[in-house]
């Protein structure tokens, strides 16, 4: 990192924001984005794309949206030229984990390299790096995230984000109420805790409620030979306790049978695809009955597979927008002596076989979407090979590949994401009164969702950020 340059650029990054001081201490900061093409993912047809539009921001909220010809720029406003650019609501990632970094040391239950990097050091690193991770999200145009489970420390993450200028809005769940233990992730504040009975599940929920979680999350792992009905009863007891306290239930359930059991037990949010067989009418009916949200997390398994085969390479967006420290660590597998790696990893690296596309998940996403179940874009960022921030562009590309139009993908990543974050009244739309969480792009995201990565500026609570300056500031 360049120690001299970084603070200077960071200061320039905040200059625009500080210009508000010139308008007087009590006046809110006013910004006008003029002549942009505004994309409204909550609308259909021609209404969704409004060229030559002016958006006025006062303080942290949008105050006006209208044709540039008839929407005057307020006196003293800072003007941002939107000509030839596209303005979308800030993106929302409905599935992330701040206690994980995306590197090879972050899931010792999947790849144990703790002799090289003890798990406690990895978690400590992630805590120390939190402010930088927040900046990475903002640089990628993501202004709201939902952390669907981690240590009790997650509640401090939410607080830190609230107190920070350059951070997304963070909704959180605490430790996962799980069907199985995960001892390799157990430090003093475990992210996953086993509930063997309904009573134990209820106790785990009660322990989290004082922290005011945005979700209670269940890790519904159904191993062969275990009693599905008994597991469903635990999930139901957990869900009822959460619902009584006004907290929705999020469930990890990746097979059709467990996903259906989760919905029967009251799940409000399925945080993964059904990946083993095609979804059926019963599944779709149950999802609709619960008004459940469906987050397909299409990339995350491929992320592991590419990483473990030694084939993970950063995309252009990752090269520009990912945490440079994590990017550098993604080359570690090649550097570790083979005798320190598990034989199955050495084998996979020797084979170097390109992982298959997630065909069943893609197919199910299209079915679920077409049946009218609200789809939420989410990456499961923090898992090995799924980096905080720019992995949203990998995810959205796969959603487009599944057959969703770019506008439908944007809807999943904004309006529906706002529902997942339980903030639908304030984020996910470009309208007067909404939070001024916006992304200004240099290419049209409605013709190809990959253009959503072409970020010029990001606005979070009305403050403007240059993504490249944000990344330089954390080098
Ligand atoms: Zn997850």
Tab-separated table of C-alpha atoms and ligand atoms in Angstrom:
chain	number	residue	atom	x	y	z
A	1	UNK	CA	0.000	0.000	0.000
A	2	UNK	CA	1.032	3.539	-0.598
A	3	UNK	CA	0.892	5.177	2.815
A	4	UNK	CA	1.294	8.765	1.642
A	5	UNK	CA	-1.236	8.726	-1.146
A	6	UNK	CA	-4.051	6.776	0.445
A	7	UNK	CA	-5.080	9.262	3.157
A	8	UNK	CA	-4.873	12.113	0.646
A	9	UNK	CA	-7.201	10.371	-1.800
A	10	UNK	CA	-9.502	9.402	1.033
A	11	UNK	CA	-9.682	13.070	1.983
A	12	UNK	CA	-10.577	14.009	-1.601
A	13	UNK	CA	-13.236	11.317	-1.537
A	14	UNK	CA	-14.914	13.062	1.345
A	15	UNK	CA	-14.460	16.538	-0.108
A	16	UNK	CA	-17.782	16.571	-1.941
A	17	UNK	CA	-19.552	15.500	1.207
A	18	UNK	CA	-17.823	18.182	3.273
A	19	UNK	CA	-18.763	20.877	0.760
A	20	UNK	CA	-22.129	20.843	2.519
A	21	UNK	CA	-20.543	22.776	5.352
A	22	UNK	CA	-20.396	25.796	3.037
A	23	UNK	CA	-24.194	25.801	2.866
A	24	UNK	CA	-24.323	26.605	6.578
A	25	UNK	CA	-24.283	24.333	9.571
A	26	UNK	CA	-28.046	23.767	9.743
A	27	UNK	CA	-28.878	23.438	6.028
A	28	UNK	CA	-28.944	19.869	4.741
A	29	UNK	CA	-26.452	18.977	2.055
A	30	UNK	CA	-28.128	19.266	-1.369
A	31	UNK	CA	-27.013	17.300	-4.424
A	32	UNK	CA	-28.698	17.275	-7.852
A	33	UNK	CA	-27.998	14.469	-10.305
A	34	UNK	CA	-29.026	16.032	-13.605
A	35	UNK	CA	-30.048	14.487	-16.947
A	36	UNK	CA	-29.492	10.849	-15.965
A	37	UNK	CA	-31.471	7.883	-17.245
A	38	UNK	CA	-33.231	6.705	-14.107
A	39	UNK	CA	-34.038	2.998	-13.865
A	40	UNK	CA	-37.024	2.107	-11.664
A	41	UNK	CA	-36.827	-1.671	-11.040
A	42	UNK	CA	-40.190	-1.510	-9.231
A	43	UNK	CA	-41.964	-0.546	-12.458
A	44	UNK	CA	-42.785	-2.337	-15.706
A	45	UNK	CA	-42.350	-1.446	-19.367
A	46	UNK	CA	-41.416	2.039	-20.542
A	47	UNK	CA	-42.181	3.441	-17.079
A	48	UNK	CA	-39.172	1.606	-15.719
A	49	UNK	CA	-36.653	3.595	-17.776
A	50	UNK	CA	-36.856	7.403	-17.587
A	51	UNK	CA	-34.224	9.317	-19.577
A	52	UNK	CA	-33.375	13.005	-18.946
A	53	UNK	CA	-34.329	12.866	-15.284
A	54	UNK	CA	-33.141	14.967	-12.366
A	55	UNK	CA	-32.897	13.518	-8.892
A	56	UNK	CA	-32.467	15.946	-6.000
A	57	UNK	CA	-31.001	14.736	-2.713
A	58	UNK	CA	-31.430	16.725	0.490
A	59	UNK	CA	-29.392	15.380	3.373
A	60	UNK	CA	-29.791	11.616	3.472
A	61	UNK	CA	-33.016	11.437	1.448
A	62	UNK	CA	-34.266	11.926	-2.069
A	63	UNK	CA	-36.476	15.024	-2.222
A	64	UNK	CA	-37.413	15.238	-5.916
A	65	UNK	CA	-37.449	13.038	-9.014
A	66	UNK	CA	-38.654	14.535	-12.289
A	67	UNK	CA	-37.909	15.460	-15.901
A	68	UNK	CA	-34.752	17.581	-16.105
A	69	UNK	CA	-36.704	20.104	-18.245
A	70	UNK	CA	-39.126	20.875	-15.412
A	71	UNK	CA	-37.169	20.009	-12.239
A	72	UNK	CA	-35.040	22.986	-11.203
A	73	UNK	CA	-31.706	22.479	-9.484
A	74	UNK	CA	-31.969	24.055	-6.005
A	75	UNK	CA	-29.735	27.055	-5.386
A	76	UNK	CA	-26.397	26.050	-3.902
A	77	UNK	CA	-26.799	22.386	-4.800
A	78	UNK	CA	-23.804	20.377	-5.846
A	79	UNK	CA	-24.505	19.290	-9.438
A	80	UNK	CA	-23.540	15.848	-10.721
A	81	UNK	CA	-23.781	15.522	-14.501
A	82	UNK	CA	-25.797	12.393	-15.236
A	83	UNK	CA	-25.818	12.801	-19.034
A	84	UNK	CA	-24.982	9.493	-20.706
A	85	UNK	CA	-25.267	7.685	-17.381
A	86	UNK	CA	-27.798	5.388	-15.679
A	87	UNK	CA	-29.013	5.790	-12.124
A	88	UNK	CA	-30.261	2.736	-10.204
A	89	UNK	CA	-31.254	2.266	-6.559
A	90	UNK	CA	-28.393	1.116	-4.332
A	91	UNK	CA	-27.990	-2.656	-4.662
A	92	UNK	CA	-29.017	-4.984	-1.848
A	93	UNK	CA	-27.299	-8.288	-1.089
A	94	UNK	CA	-29.769	-10.477	0.783
A	95	UNK	CA	-27.230	-13.049	1.995
A	96	UNK	CA	-23.775	-12.261	3.395
A	97	UNK	CA	-21.579	-13.231	6.388
A	98	UNK	CA	-19.244	-10.677	7.949
A	99	UNK	CA	-17.417	-13.256	10.094
A	100	UNK	CA	-16.089	-14.847	6.902
A	101	UNK	CA	-13.663	-13.204	4.473
A	102	UNK	CA	-13.870	-15.280	1.275
A	103	UNK	CA	-10.259	-16.489	1.643
A	104	UNK	CA	-8.995	-20.079	2.108
A	105	UNK	CA	-8.779	-19.845	5.929
A	106	UNK	CA	-12.325	-18.761	6.581
A	107	UNK	CA	-14.083	-22.164	6.640
A	108	UNK	CA	-11.861	-24.739	8.342
A	109	UNK	CA	-14.858	-27.093	8.290
A	110	UNK	CA	-14.525	-27.108	4.470
A	111	UNK	CA	-10.737	-26.798	4.139
A	112	UNK	CA	-8.607	-27.072	7.253
A	113	UNK	CA	-5.494	-24.921	6.942
A	114	UNK	CA	-5.481	-23.979	10.631
A	115	UNK	CA	-1.857	-25.126	11.015
A	116	UNK	CA	-0.980	-22.287	8.662
A	117	UNK	CA	-3.562	-19.724	9.825
A	118	UNK	CA	-5.358	-20.546	13.101
A	119	UNK	CA	-9.103	-19.979	12.803
A	120	UNK	CA	-9.023	-17.530	15.722
A	121	UNK	CA	-6.551	-15.360	13.760
A	122	UNK	CA	-8.780	-15.435	10.699
A	123	UNK	CA	-11.825	-14.309	12.690
A	124	UNK	CA	-9.753	-11.637	14.469
A	125	UNK	CA	-8.550	-10.439	11.058
A	126	UNK	CA	-12.130	-10.119	9.831
A	127	UNK	CA	-13.124	-8.124	12.887
A	128	UNK	CA	-10.163	-5.778	12.506
A	129	UNK	CA	-10.895	-5.381	8.795
A	130	UNK	CA	-14.587	-4.556	9.194
A	131	UNK	CA	-14.368	-0.869	8.206
A	132	UNK	CA	-12.552	-1.876	5.005
A	133	UNK	CA	-15.131	-4.575	4.253
A	134	UNK	CA	-17.879	-1.965	4.614
A	135	UNK	CA	-16.065	0.236	2.069
A	136	UNK	CA	-15.772	-2.674	-0.367
A	137	UNK	CA	-19.543	-3.088	-0.283
A	138	UNK	CA	-20.126	0.617	-0.938
A	139	UNK	CA	-17.551	0.581	-3.778
A	140	UNK	CA	-19.562	-2.225	-5.410
A	141	UNK	CA	-22.738	-0.150	-5.277
A	142	UNK	CA	-24.225	-2.262	-2.493
A	143	UNK	CA	-25.841	0.018	0.084
A	144	UNK	CA	-27.765	-2.599	2.104
A	145	UNK	CA	-26.833	-6.158	3.107
A	146	UNK	CA	-28.453	-8.879	5.159
A	147	UNK	CA	-26.056	-10.947	7.277
A	148	UNK	CA	-28.025	-14.150	7.689
A	149	UNK	CA	-26.096	-15.577	10.573
A	150	UNK	CA	-22.857	-15.452	12.495
A	151	UNK	CA	-21.499	-15.026	16.003
A	152	UNK	CA	-23.223	-12.700	18.481
A	153	UNK	CA	-20.561	-10.252	17.278
A	154	UNK	CA	-22.908	-9.716	14.284
A	155	UNK	CA	-24.950	-7.333	16.400
A	156	UNK	CA	-21.864	-5.169	16.866
A	157	UNK	CA	-21.369	-5.237	13.094
A	158	UNK	CA	-24.843	-3.764	12.674
A	159	UNK	CA	-24.053	-1.048	15.223
A	160	UNK	CA	-20.696	-0.243	13.595
A	161	UNK	CA	-22.380	0.095	10.195
A	162	UNK	CA	-24.966	2.486	11.622
A	163	UNK	CA	-22.201	4.657	13.070
A	164	UNK	CA	-20.131	4.713	9.871
A	165	UNK	CA	-20.363	7.021	6.835
A	166	UNK	CA	-18.939	4.553	4.338
A	167	UNK	CA	-20.947	1.461	5.240
A	168	UNK	CA	-24.040	-0.263	3.964
A	169	UNK	CA	-27.169	-0.595	6.036
A	170	UNK	CA	-26.794	-3.983	7.768
A	171	UNK	CA	-29.616	-6.282	8.877
A	172	UNK	CA	-28.507	-9.322	10.909
A	173	UNK	CA	-29.275	-12.690	12.368
A	174	UNK	CA	-27.228	-14.022	15.282
A	175	UNK	CA	-25.882	-17.568	15.664
A	176	UNK	CA	-27.513	-20.161	13.443
A	177	UNK	CA	-29.822	-22.574	15.217
A	178	UNK	CA	-28.547	-25.775	13.670
A	179	UNK	CA	-29.469	-29.407	13.230
A	180	UNK	CA	-25.786	-30.337	13.450
A	181	UNK	CA	-22.784	-29.045	15.370
A	182	UNK	CA	-19.844	-27.472	13.513
A	183	UNK	CA	-16.975	-27.814	16.036
A	184	UNK	CA	-14.289	-26.435	13.720
A	185	UNK	CA	-15.990	-23.024	13.795
A	186	UNK	CA	-16.357	-22.995	17.571
A	187	UNK	CA	-14.425	-20.228	19.293
A	188	UNK	CA	-15.762	-18.378	22.340
A	189	UNK	CA	-18.599	-16.864	20.248
A	190	UNK	CA	-19.760	-19.655	17.895
A	191	UNK	CA	-21.648	-18.830	14.675
A	192	UNK	CA	-23.494	-22.170	14.607
A	193	UNK	CA	-25.107	-23.850	17.624
A	194	UNK	CA	-26.772	-27.238	17.604
A	195	UNK	CA	-30.320	-27.652	18.925
A	196	UNK	CA	-31.021	-31.348	19.534
A	197	UNK	CA	-34.594	-30.729	20.677
A	198	UNK	CA	-37.355	-28.150	20.205
A	199	UNK	CA	-36.728	-26.910	23.772
A	200	UNK	CA	-33.060	-26.310	23.009
A	201	UNK	CA	-34.038	-24.456	19.837
A	202	UNK	CA	-36.454	-22.232	21.749
A	203	UNK	CA	-33.731	-21.474	24.329
A	204	UNK	CA	-31.303	-20.455	21.581
A	205	UNK	CA	-33.886	-18.057	20.131
A	206	UNK	CA	-34.615	-16.593	23.580
A	207	UNK	CA	-30.905	-15.927	24.025
A	208	UNK	CA	-30.818	-13.871	20.796
A	209	UNK	CA	-34.049	-11.894	21.167
A	210	UNK	CA	-32.603	-9.253	23.561
A	211	UNK	CA	-30.240	-8.238	20.721
A	212	UNK	CA	-33.248	-7.494	18.467
A	213	UNK	CA	-32.255	-9.690	15.526
A	214	UNK	CA	-33.689	-8.896	12.101
A	215	UNK	CA	-34.003	-12.669	11.569
A	216	UNK	CA	-33.745	-15.903	13.431
A	217	UNK	CA	-31.844	-18.286	11.183
A	218	UNK	CA	-31.982	-22.064	11.077
A	219	UNK	CA	-29.306	-24.236	9.480
A	220	UNK	CA	-31.496	-27.120	8.325
A	221	UNK	CA	-28.983	-29.854	7.539
A	222	UNK	CA	-30.723	-33.154	6.938
A	223	UNK	CA	-28.258	-36.014	7.040
A	224	UNK	CA	-29.270	-39.423	5.793
A	225	UNK	CA	-30.819	-41.568	8.482
A	226	UNK	CA	-31.977	-38.621	10.599
A	227	UNK	CA	-35.682	-38.102	11.351
A	228	UNK	CA	-36.995	-35.353	9.084
A	229	UNK	CA	-40.275	-34.974	11.021
A	230	UNK	CA	-38.395	-34.499	14.299
A	231	UNK	CA	-36.174	-31.891	12.636
A	232	UNK	CA	-39.209	-30.117	11.209
A	233	UNK	CA	-40.681	-29.952	14.731
A	234	UNK	CA	-37.511	-28.191	15.963
A	235	UNK	CA	-37.703	-25.687	13.100
A	236	UNK	CA	-41.397	-25.091	13.835
A	237	UNK	CA	-40.743	-24.443	17.547
A	238	UNK	CA	-37.910	-22.047	16.661
A	239	UNK	CA	-40.118	-20.302	14.082
A	240	UNK	CA	-43.053	-19.929	16.451
A	241	UNK	CA	-40.835	-18.418	19.137
A	242	UNK	CA	-39.362	-15.987	16.601
A	243	UNK	CA	-42.765	-15.063	15.166
A	244	UNK	CA	-44.236	-14.461	18.619
A	245	UNK	CA	-41.469	-11.897	19.119
A	246	UNK	CA	-42.187	-10.361	15.688
A	247	UNK	CA	-39.002	-11.694	14.136
A	248	UNK	CA	-39.124	-13.520	10.777
A	249	UNK	CA	-37.575	-16.927	10.218
A	250	UNK	CA	-34.772	-17.470	7.683
A	251	UNK	CA	-33.837	-21.039	6.790
A	252	UNK	CA	-30.913	-22.674	5.005
A	253	UNK	CA	-32.504	-25.678	3.270
A	254	UNK	CA	-30.985	-26.759	-0.025
A	255	UNK	CA	-32.950	-29.918	-0.889
A	256	UNK	CA	-36.575	-30.023	-1.994
A	257	UNK	CA	-37.664	-32.111	1.019
A	258	UNK	CA	-35.963	-29.871	3.582
A	259	UNK	CA	-37.116	-26.684	1.843
A	260	UNK	CA	-40.713	-27.912	1.947
A	261	UNK	CA	-40.333	-28.935	5.591
A	262	UNK	CA	-38.909	-25.481	6.330
A	263	UNK	CA	-41.882	-23.788	4.663
A	264	UNK	CA	-44.353	-26.025	6.498
A	265	UNK	CA	-42.565	-25.024	9.711
A	266	UNK	CA	-43.104	-21.335	8.920
A	267	UNK	CA	-40.018	-20.129	6.996
A	268	UNK	CA	-40.324	-16.558	5.712
A	269	UNK	CA	-37.025	-16.477	3.897
A	270	UNK	CA	-35.295	-19.345	2.065
A	271	UNK	CA	-31.703	-18.199	1.863
A	272	UNK	CA	-30.577	-20.700	-0.806
A	273	UNK	CA	-31.769	-22.441	-3.962
A	274	UNK	CA	-33.381	-25.815	-3.975
A	275	UNK	CA	-30.503	-27.566	-5.706
A	276	UNK	CA	-31.164	-31.297	-5.798
A	277	UNK	CA	-34.349	-31.662	-7.862
A	278	UNK	CA	-36.876	-29.507	-9.704
A	279	UNK	CA	-39.243	-27.497	-7.498
A	280	UNK	CA	-42.832	-28.774	-7.717
A	281	UNK	CA	-46.327	-27.341	-7.302
A	282	UNK	CA	-46.396	-28.221	-3.602
A	283	UNK	CA	-43.204	-26.271	-2.974
A	284	UNK	CA	-44.468	-23.251	-4.905
A	285	UNK	CA	-47.820	-23.327	-3.071
A	286	UNK	CA	-46.111	-23.484	0.306
A	287	UNK	CA	-43.787	-20.600	-0.621
A	288	UNK	CA	-46.749	-18.482	-1.719
A	289	UNK	CA	-48.785	-19.380	1.354
A	290	UNK	CA	-45.938	-18.118	3.573
A	291	UNK	CA	-45.308	-15.104	1.282
A	292	UNK	CA	-41.737	-16.402	1.478
A	293	UNK	CA	-38.750	-14.797	-0.233
A	294	UNK	CA	-36.360	-16.992	-2.248
A	295	UNK	CA	-32.644	-16.169	-2.446
A	296	UNK	CA	-30.959	-18.492	-4.975
A	297	UNK	CA	-27.219	-17.916	-4.116
A	298	UNK	CA	-26.207	-19.356	-7.496
A	299	UNK	CA	-22.477	-18.614	-7.363
A	300	UNK	CA	-21.345	-19.709	-3.898
A	301	UNK	CA	-20.896	-23.446	-4.559
A	302	UNK	CA	-19.045	-22.726	-7.790
A	303	UNK	CA	-16.897	-20.315	-5.783
A	304	UNK	CA	-15.722	-23.177	-3.573
A	305	UNK	CA	-15.273	-25.493	-6.563
A	306	UNK	CA	-13.204	-23.046	-8.609
A	307	UNK	CA	-11.137	-22.148	-5.539
A	308	UNK	CA	-10.458	-25.769	-4.537
A	309	UNK	CA	-9.516	-26.729	-8.100
A	310	UNK	CA	-6.999	-23.888	-8.193
A	311	UNK	CA	-9.049	-22.292	-10.977
A	312	UNK	CA	-10.450	-19.263	-9.163
A	313	UNK	CA	-9.537	-16.064	-11.012
A	314	UNK	CA	-10.833	-12.579	-10.238
A	315	UNK	CA	-13.303	-11.015	-12.639
A	316	UNK	CA	-12.639	-7.504	-13.911
A	317	UNK	CA	-15.082	-6.183	-11.323
A	318	UNK	CA	-13.252	-8.081	-8.557
A	319	UNK	CA	-9.894	-6.749	-9.721
A	320	UNK	CA	-11.266	-3.236	-9.421
A	321	UNK	CA	-13.608	-3.464	-6.443
A	322	UNK	CA	-12.653	-6.375	-4.136
A	323	UNK	CA	-10.595	-6.020	-0.961
A	324	UNK	CA	-6.996	-6.038	-2.300
A	325	UNK	CA	-5.848	-8.084	0.726
A	326	UNK	CA	-8.323	-10.864	-0.005
A	327	UNK	CA	-7.522	-10.788	-3.720
A	328	UNK	CA	-3.860	-11.367	-2.894
A	329	UNK	CA	-4.784	-14.244	-0.553
A	330	UNK	CA	-6.825	-15.953	-3.271
A	331	UNK	CA	-3.517	-17.060	-4.800
A	332	UNK	CA	-2.376	-18.789	-1.587
A	333	UNK	CA	-3.376	-22.336	-2.533
A	334	UNK	CA	-0.663	-22.479	-5.220
A	335	UNK	CA	1.952	-21.355	-2.701
A	336	UNK	CA	1.144	-23.832	0.073
A	337	UNK	CA	3.348	-26.966	-0.083
A	338	UNK	CA	1.252	-29.894	-1.345
A	339	UNK	CA	1.997	-31.980	1.769
A	340	UNK	CA	0.171	-29.382	3.858
A	341	UNK	CA	-3.007	-29.736	1.776
A	342	UNK	CA	-5.659	-32.469	2.159
A	343	UNK	CA	-5.213	-35.142	-0.567
A	344	UNK	CA	-8.657	-34.394	-2.062
A	345	UNK	CA	-7.586	-30.783	-2.716
A	346	UNK	CA	-4.265	-31.896	-4.244
A	347	UNK	CA	-6.261	-34.232	-6.506
A	348	UNK	CA	-8.685	-31.523	-7.553
A	349	UNK	CA	-5.853	-29.149	-8.307
A	350	UNK	CA	-4.099	-31.793	-10.410
A	351	UNK	CA	-7.316	-32.504	-12.356
A	352	UNK	CA	-8.008	-28.781	-12.837
A	353	UNK	CA	-11.441	-29.630	-14.205
A	354	UNK	CA	-13.771	-26.713	-14.871
A	355	UNK	CA	-16.702	-26.995	-12.434
A	356	UNK	CA	-20.122	-27.559	-14.029
A	357	UNK	CA	-22.683	-24.747	-14.129
A	358	UNK	CA	-25.368	-24.897	-11.386
A	359	UNK	CA	-27.956	-26.208	-13.866
A	360	UNK	CA	-30.637	-27.319	-11.382
A	361	UNK	CA	-30.450	-24.066	-9.433
A	362	UNK	CA	-30.730	-22.014	-12.621
A	363	UNK	CA	-33.758	-24.011	-13.712
A	364	UNK	CA	-35.405	-23.710	-10.286
A	365	UNK	CA	-34.792	-19.981	-10.166
A	366	UNK	CA	-36.714	-19.531	-13.414
A	367	UNK	CA	-39.596	-21.723	-12.141
A	368	UNK	CA	-39.784	-19.943	-8.791
A	369	UNK	CA	-39.602	-16.525	-10.429
A	370	UNK	CA	-42.235	-17.328	-13.059
A	371	UNK	CA	-44.569	-18.696	-10.368
A	372	UNK	CA	-44.550	-15.256	-8.744
A	373	UNK	CA	-42.465	-16.029	-5.670
A	374	UNK	CA	-40.366	-12.930	-4.906
A	375	UNK	CA	-36.700	-13.590	-5.689
A	376	UNK	CA	-33.928	-11.835	-3.756
A	377	UNK	CA	-30.392	-11.421	-5.060
A	378	UNK	CA	-27.851	-12.751	-2.543
A	379	UNK	CA	-24.287	-14.017	-2.788
A	380	UNK	CA	-23.467	-15.775	0.506
A	381	UNK	CA	-20.386	-13.549	0.468
A	382	UNK	CA	-17.645	-14.505	2.861
A	383	UNK	CA	-17.582	-18.120	1.769
A	384	UNK	CA	-14.417	-19.331	0.052
A	385	UNK	CA	-14.304	-17.818	-3.447
A	386	UNK	CA	-17.299	-15.515	-2.876
A	387	UNK	CA	-15.808	-12.138	-2.039
A	388	UNK	CA	-17.574	-9.364	-0.199
A	389	UNK	CA	-18.715	-6.708	-2.666
A	390	UNK	CA	-18.140	-7.513	-6.334
A	391	UNK	CA	-19.409	-11.110	-6.106
A	392	UNK	CA	-22.845	-9.492	-6.607
A	393	UNK	CA	-21.911	-9.144	-10.284
A	394	UNK	CA	-21.147	-12.866	-10.588
A	395	UNK	CA	-24.480	-13.618	-8.933
A	396	UNK	CA	-26.505	-11.256	-11.104
A	397	UNK	CA	-24.847	-12.602	-14.276
A	398	UNK	CA	-25.986	-16.116	-13.313
A	399	UNK	CA	-29.518	-14.875	-12.613
A	400	UNK	CA	-29.572	-13.399	-16.097
A	401	UNK	CA	-28.277	-16.718	-17.438
A	402	UNK	CA	-31.198	-18.464	-15.689
A	403	UNK	CA	-33.524	-16.498	-17.952
A	404	UNK	CA	-34.432	-13.439	-15.899
A	405	UNK	CA	-34.333	-10.141	-17.791
A	406	UNK	CA	-31.818	-7.567	-16.569
A	407	UNK	CA	-34.702	-5.525	-15.105
A	408	UNK	CA	-35.999	-8.595	-13.250
A	409	UNK	CA	-32.511	-9.184	-11.850
A	410	UNK	CA	-32.358	-5.550	-10.749
A	411	UNK	CA	-35.749	-5.962	-9.089
A	412	UNK	CA	-34.361	-8.917	-7.108
A	413	UNK	CA	-31.340	-6.802	-6.155
A	414	UNK	CA	-33.305	-3.719	-5.063
A	415	UNK	CA	-37.073	-3.831	-4.372
A	416	UNK	CA	-37.144	-7.464	-3.264
A	417	UNK	CA	-33.832	-7.069	-1.452
A	418	UNK	CA	-35.452	-4.253	0.524
A	419	UNK	CA	-38.102	-6.723	1.648
A	420	UNK	CA	-35.390	-9.176	2.712
A	421	UNK	CA	-33.679	-6.367	4.640
A	422	UNK	CA	-37.067	-5.409	6.118
A	423	UNK	CA	-36.612	-1.847	4.864
A	424	UNK	CA	-39.061	-1.778	1.948
A	425	UNK	CA	-40.463	1.603	2.970
A	426	UNK	CA	-37.111	3.390	2.662
A	427	UNK	CA	-34.726	1.593	0.297
A	428	UNK	CA	-34.793	-0.160	-3.072
A	429	UNK	CA	-36.609	2.592	-4.979
A	430	UNK	CA	-35.845	6.014	-6.444
A	431	UNK	CA	-38.662	8.184	-5.122
A	432	UNK	CA	-39.133	11.305	-2.985
A	433	UNK	CA	-38.725	10.367	0.661
A	434	UNK	CA	-36.631	7.268	-0.024
A	435	UNK	CA	-33.087	6.962	1.327
A	436	UNK	CA	-30.583	8.542	-1.064
A	437	UNK	CA	-28.867	5.214	-1.704
A	438	UNK	CA	-28.053	5.258	-5.420
A	439	UNK	CA	-25.574	4.017	-8.006
A	440	UNK	CA	-24.602	6.014	-11.087
A	441	UNK	CA	-23.429	3.748	-13.934
A	442	UNK	CA	-21.609	4.468	-17.192
A	443	UNK	CA	-23.460	1.728	-19.136
A	444	UNK	CA	-27.063	0.575	-19.466
A	445	UNK	CA	-27.887	-2.195	-16.953
A	446	UNK	CA	-31.252	-2.888	-18.610
A	447	UNK	CA	-29.633	-4.296	-21.778
A	448	UNK	CA	-27.087	-6.439	-19.907
A	449	UNK	CA	-26.910	-6.850	-16.145
A	450	UNK	CA	-23.117	-7.030	-16.386
A	451	UNK	CA	-23.247	-3.278	-16.987
A	452	UNK	CA	-24.255	-2.868	-13.330
A	453	UNK	CA	-20.554	-3.331	-12.560
A	454	UNK	CA	-19.660	-0.208	-14.547
A	455	UNK	CA	-19.886	2.038	-11.507
A	456	UNK	CA	-19.099	5.751	-11.712
A	457	UNK	CA	-20.309	6.948	-8.301
A	458	UNK	CA	-22.190	5.503	-5.331
A	459	UNK	CA	-24.455	7.496	-3.003
A	460	UNK	CA	-25.089	6.219	0.497
A	461	UNK	CA	-27.402	8.290	2.720
A	462	UNK	CA	-26.784	11.137	0.264
A	463	UNK	CA	-22.988	11.045	0.514
A	464	UNK	CA	-21.161	10.547	-2.751
A	465	UNK	CA	-18.321	8.038	-3.073
A	466	UNK	CA	-15.868	7.295	-5.863
A	467	UNK	CA	-15.401	3.490	-5.820
A	468	UNK	CA	-11.759	3.647	-6.923
A	469	UNK	CA	-10.898	6.097	-4.141
A	470	UNK	CA	-12.603	3.849	-1.591
A	471	UNK	CA	-10.463	0.880	-2.664
A	472	UNK	CA	-7.266	2.955	-2.672
A	473	UNK	CA	-8.085	4.044	0.891
A	474	UNK	CA	-7.996	0.446	2.162
A	475	UNK	CA	-4.897	-0.782	0.342
B	1	LIG	ZN1	-24.864	-18.297	4.174
